[in-house]
Amino acid sequence: MLRAAGVGLGDEVVVPAFGNVEVAEAVAMAGALPVFADIDPATYCLDPAAAEAAVTSRTAAVVVVHRFGRLADIARLHGVGQRHGLLVLEQGESEAPYDEIAQRRERAAYLDTKLRGVRRPDDGDGHTYQQYVVRIPGNGRPDRDAFARAVRARGVECRVPVKTPVHRLPEFRRCVSLPETERASDETLALPVHASLTKRDMQRIVSACNALGGLLQPAF
């Protein structure tokens, strides 16, 4: 799509650094330079103000990635594009069938009411819970990783959704301040909410997390 729009050598494209190295790779393959902007901590998608702050005279496009089942603030991001004459492209996630989305929402609602000691996701408008992403309180990555190991030891699958933000990868390393991206990479953990989970499975998730949640104290 970038190539078809004439984006190429000498152009800059604003992209998120939280996840999806493929987006930055696609920009580079088109001959343009990926410029990383920070995320909204509630949606984990590009923050419109941060995206606008990253615009320069060489910016040709903004690539918006919808994340974990939450939609980016696409109206405001299109507004950025209109103000600066930029192409705004969206990358979505593969959507589950409607009945599966309903089951995911049901499981997410259960976790919302039962989990303690973790920061639960902002449900937002139309959240489809492709992933149920919580934040672990404490001192960032070490405490998040310790929490994940302890939960797995109790038989609950979980995963770190973004291990390394793209601007920290060797091939795209940039000296840029992205505090919300860094914080999200250090604190987030995805818990299961897929449709095949039984009530017993959900209870096991809550029990494992609540045995640990709240024991890790925020850093001062």
Short mmCIF file of C-alpha atoms in Angstrom, two decimals, residues 13-191:
data_model
loop_
_atom_site.label_atom_id
_atom_site.label_comp_id
_atom_site.label_asym_id
_atom_site.label_seq_id
_atom_site.Cartn_x
_atom_site.Cartn_y
_atom_site.Cartn_z
CA VAL A 13 6.45 7.10 7.91
CA VAL A 14 5.20 7.40 11.50
CA VAL A 15 4.67 3.98 13.10
CA PRO A 16 4.26 2.53 16.61
CA ALA A 17 7.22 0.83 18.28
CA PHE A 18 4.99 -1.31 20.51
CA GLY A 19 4.91 -4.65 18.66
CA ASN A 20 4.80 -5.56 14.97
CA VAL A 21 8.33 -5.25 13.66
CA GLU A 22 6.74 -6.18 10.31
CA VAL A 23 5.29 -2.67 10.04
CA ALA A 24 8.71 -1.03 10.32
CA GLU A 25 10.12 -3.65 7.94
CA ALA A 26 7.44 -2.83 5.37
CA VAL A 27 8.30 0.86 5.59
CA ALA A 28 11.99 0.06 5.09
CA MET A 29 11.21 -2.25 2.16
CA ALA A 30 9.36 0.63 0.51
CA GLY A 31 12.57 2.66 0.84
CA ALA A 32 11.21 5.02 3.49
CA LEU A 33 12.35 5.65 7.07
CA PRO A 34 10.17 4.43 9.98
CA VAL A 35 9.76 7.12 12.65
CA PHE A 36 8.50 5.81 15.98
CA ALA A 37 5.81 7.56 18.02
CA ASP A 38 4.48 6.73 21.48
CA ILE A 39 1.26 4.90 22.35
CA ASP A 40 -1.88 5.71 24.30
CA PRO A 41 -1.50 3.66 27.52
CA ALA A 42 -5.20 2.76 27.54
CA THR A 43 -5.42 1.36 24.00
CA TYR A 44 -1.75 0.44 23.30
CA CYS A 45 -2.26 2.05 19.88
CA LEU A 46 -0.59 5.15 18.43
CA ASP A 47 -1.31 8.25 20.47
CA PRO A 48 -2.58 10.95 18.07
CA ALA A 49 -0.70 13.76 19.82
CA ALA A 50 2.54 11.77 19.79
CA ALA A 51 2.05 10.88 16.13
CA GLU A 52 1.52 14.53 15.25
CA ALA A 53 4.62 15.55 17.23
CA ALA A 54 6.67 13.10 15.13
CA VAL A 55 5.59 14.69 11.81
CA THR A 56 8.29 16.53 9.85
CA SER A 57 8.48 18.03 6.38
CA ARG A 58 9.53 14.58 5.10
CA THR A 59 6.62 12.67 6.61
CA ALA A 60 4.47 11.00 3.95
CA ALA A 61 2.29 8.61 5.94
CA VAL A 62 1.14 7.28 9.31
CA VAL A 63 0.53 3.57 9.87
CA VAL A 64 -2.00 2.85 12.62
CA VAL A 65 -2.06 -0.61 14.20
CA HIS A 66 -5.13 -1.69 16.18
CA ARG A 67 -3.98 -3.67 19.18
CA PHE A 68 -5.30 -6.56 21.32
CA GLY A 69 -8.88 -6.04 20.15
CA ARG A 70 -8.93 -2.32 20.92
CA LEU A 71 -9.27 0.25 18.15
CA ALA A 72 -6.97 3.24 17.87
CA ASP A 73 -8.48 6.72 17.98
CA ILE A 74 -8.75 6.67 14.22
CA ALA A 75 -10.82 9.84 13.94
CA ARG A 76 -8.12 11.93 15.60
CA LEU A 77 -5.38 10.17 13.65
CA HIS A 78 -7.17 10.91 10.37
CA GLY A 79 -7.38 14.49 11.59
CA VAL A 80 -3.57 14.50 11.89
CA GLY A 81 -3.37 13.19 8.35
CA GLN A 82 -5.72 15.84 7.02
CA ARG A 83 -3.88 18.69 8.75
CA HIS A 84 -0.54 17.63 7.32
CA GLY A 85 -1.58 16.09 4.01
CA LEU A 86 -0.53 12.58 5.04
CA LEU A 87 -1.67 9.13 4.02
CA VAL A 88 -3.14 7.26 7.02
CA LEU A 89 -3.09 3.47 6.74
CA GLU A 90 -4.63 1.00 9.19
CA GLN A 91 -3.49 -2.48 10.10
CA GLY A 92 -6.14 -4.50 11.89
CA GLU A 93 -6.11 -7.86 13.61
CA SER A 94 -7.71 -10.99 12.24
CA GLU A 95 -11.23 -10.95 13.60
CA ALA A 96 -12.70 -13.98 15.32
CA PRO A 97 -16.28 -15.03 14.51
CA TYR A 98 -18.96 -13.07 16.33
CA ASP A 99 -19.91 -15.93 18.67
CA GLU A 100 -16.27 -16.36 19.69
CA ILE A 101 -15.92 -12.62 20.34
CA ALA A 102 -19.00 -12.82 22.58
CA GLN A 103 -17.41 -15.67 24.53
CA ARG A 104 -14.15 -13.77 24.86
CA ARG A 105 -16.04 -10.77 26.21
CA GLU A 106 -17.85 -12.99 28.69
CA ARG A 107 -14.57 -14.39 29.99
CA ALA A 108 -13.02 -10.92 30.09
CA ALA A 109 -15.99 -9.66 32.13
CA TYR A 110 -15.45 -12.51 34.59
CA LEU A 111 -11.78 -11.58 35.00
CA ASP A 112 -12.71 -7.91 35.35
CA THR A 113 -14.83 -8.69 38.39
CA LYS A 114 -12.55 -11.29 40.02
CA LEU A 115 -8.92 -10.26 39.48
CA ARG A 116 -7.16 -8.35 42.26
CA GLY A 117 -3.79 -6.68 42.44
CA VAL A 118 -3.30 -6.22 38.70
CA ARG A 119 -4.37 -3.36 36.47
CA ARG A 120 -7.14 -4.72 34.27
CA PRO A 121 -7.59 -3.55 30.66
CA ASP A 122 -9.75 -0.57 29.80
CA ASP A 123 -12.71 -2.20 28.05
CA GLY A 124 -13.30 0.77 25.74
CA ASP A 125 -15.75 0.81 22.85
CA GLY A 126 -16.03 -2.44 20.94
CA HIS A 127 -13.14 -4.27 22.64
CA THR A 128 -13.00 -7.78 21.14
CA TYR A 129 -10.34 -9.10 23.54
CA GLN A 130 -8.03 -10.67 21.01
CA GLN A 131 -5.81 -10.62 24.07
CA TYR A 132 -6.66 -9.82 27.70
CA VAL A 133 -3.71 -7.65 28.68
CA VAL A 134 -3.11 -6.67 32.28
CA ARG A 135 -0.36 -4.62 33.91
CA ILE A 136 1.62 -6.02 36.79
CA PRO A 137 2.38 -3.58 39.63
CA GLY A 138 5.90 -3.31 40.95
CA ASN A 139 9.25 -2.47 39.46
CA GLY A 140 8.62 -3.12 35.78
CA ARG A 141 10.07 -6.02 33.83
CA PRO A 142 11.67 -8.00 36.71
CA ASP A 143 8.43 -8.11 38.71
CA ARG A 144 6.30 -8.77 35.60
CA ASP A 145 8.56 -11.67 34.60
CA ALA A 146 8.52 -13.09 38.14
CA PHE A 147 4.70 -12.84 38.19
CA ALA A 148 4.51 -14.64 34.82
CA ARG A 149 6.77 -17.47 36.03
CA ALA A 150 4.71 -17.91 39.19
CA VAL A 151 1.42 -17.98 37.29
CA ARG A 152 2.76 -20.52 34.79
CA ALA A 153 3.95 -22.67 37.69
CA ARG A 154 0.31 -22.79 38.80
CA GLY A 155 -0.72 -24.19 35.42
CA VAL A 156 -1.95 -20.97 33.78
CA GLU A 157 -0.72 -20.04 30.32
CA CYS A 158 0.26 -16.43 29.88
CA ARG A 159 2.53 -14.50 27.56
CA VAL A 160 4.42 -11.25 27.33
CA PRO A 161 2.72 -9.52 24.40
CA VAL A 162 5.68 -7.33 23.37
CA LYS A 163 9.06 -8.48 24.64
CA THR A 164 11.11 -5.73 23.00
CA PRO A 165 9.74 -2.53 21.43
CA VAL A 166 10.84 -2.09 17.83
CA HIS A 167 12.95 1.00 18.51
CA ARG A 168 15.13 -1.18 20.78
CA LEU A 169 15.78 -3.87 18.15
CA PRO A 170 19.27 -3.71 16.59
CA GLU A 171 18.03 -3.16 13.04
CA PHE A 172 15.74 -0.25 14.02
CA ARG A 173 17.48 1.16 17.08
CA ARG A 174 16.61 4.82 17.64
CA CYS A 175 17.51 7.30 20.37
CA VAL A 176 13.95 8.44 20.98
CA SER A 177 11.87 8.95 24.12
CA LEU A 178 8.80 6.69 24.15
CA PRO A 179 7.95 6.39 27.85
CA GLU A 180 4.51 4.80 27.46
CA THR A 181 5.86 2.24 25.00
CA GLU A 182 8.71 1.35 27.34
CA ARG A 183 6.40 1.11 30.34
CA ALA A 184 3.91 -1.09 28.50
CA SER A 185 6.68 -3.41 27.30
CA ASP A 186 7.91 -3.80 30.87
CA GLU A 187 4.58 -4.22 32.66
CA THR A 188 2.09 -6.02 30.39
CA LEU A 189 1.06 -9.65 30.48
CA ALA A 190 -1.60 -11.37 28.38
CA LEU A 191 -3.90 -13.79 30.18
#
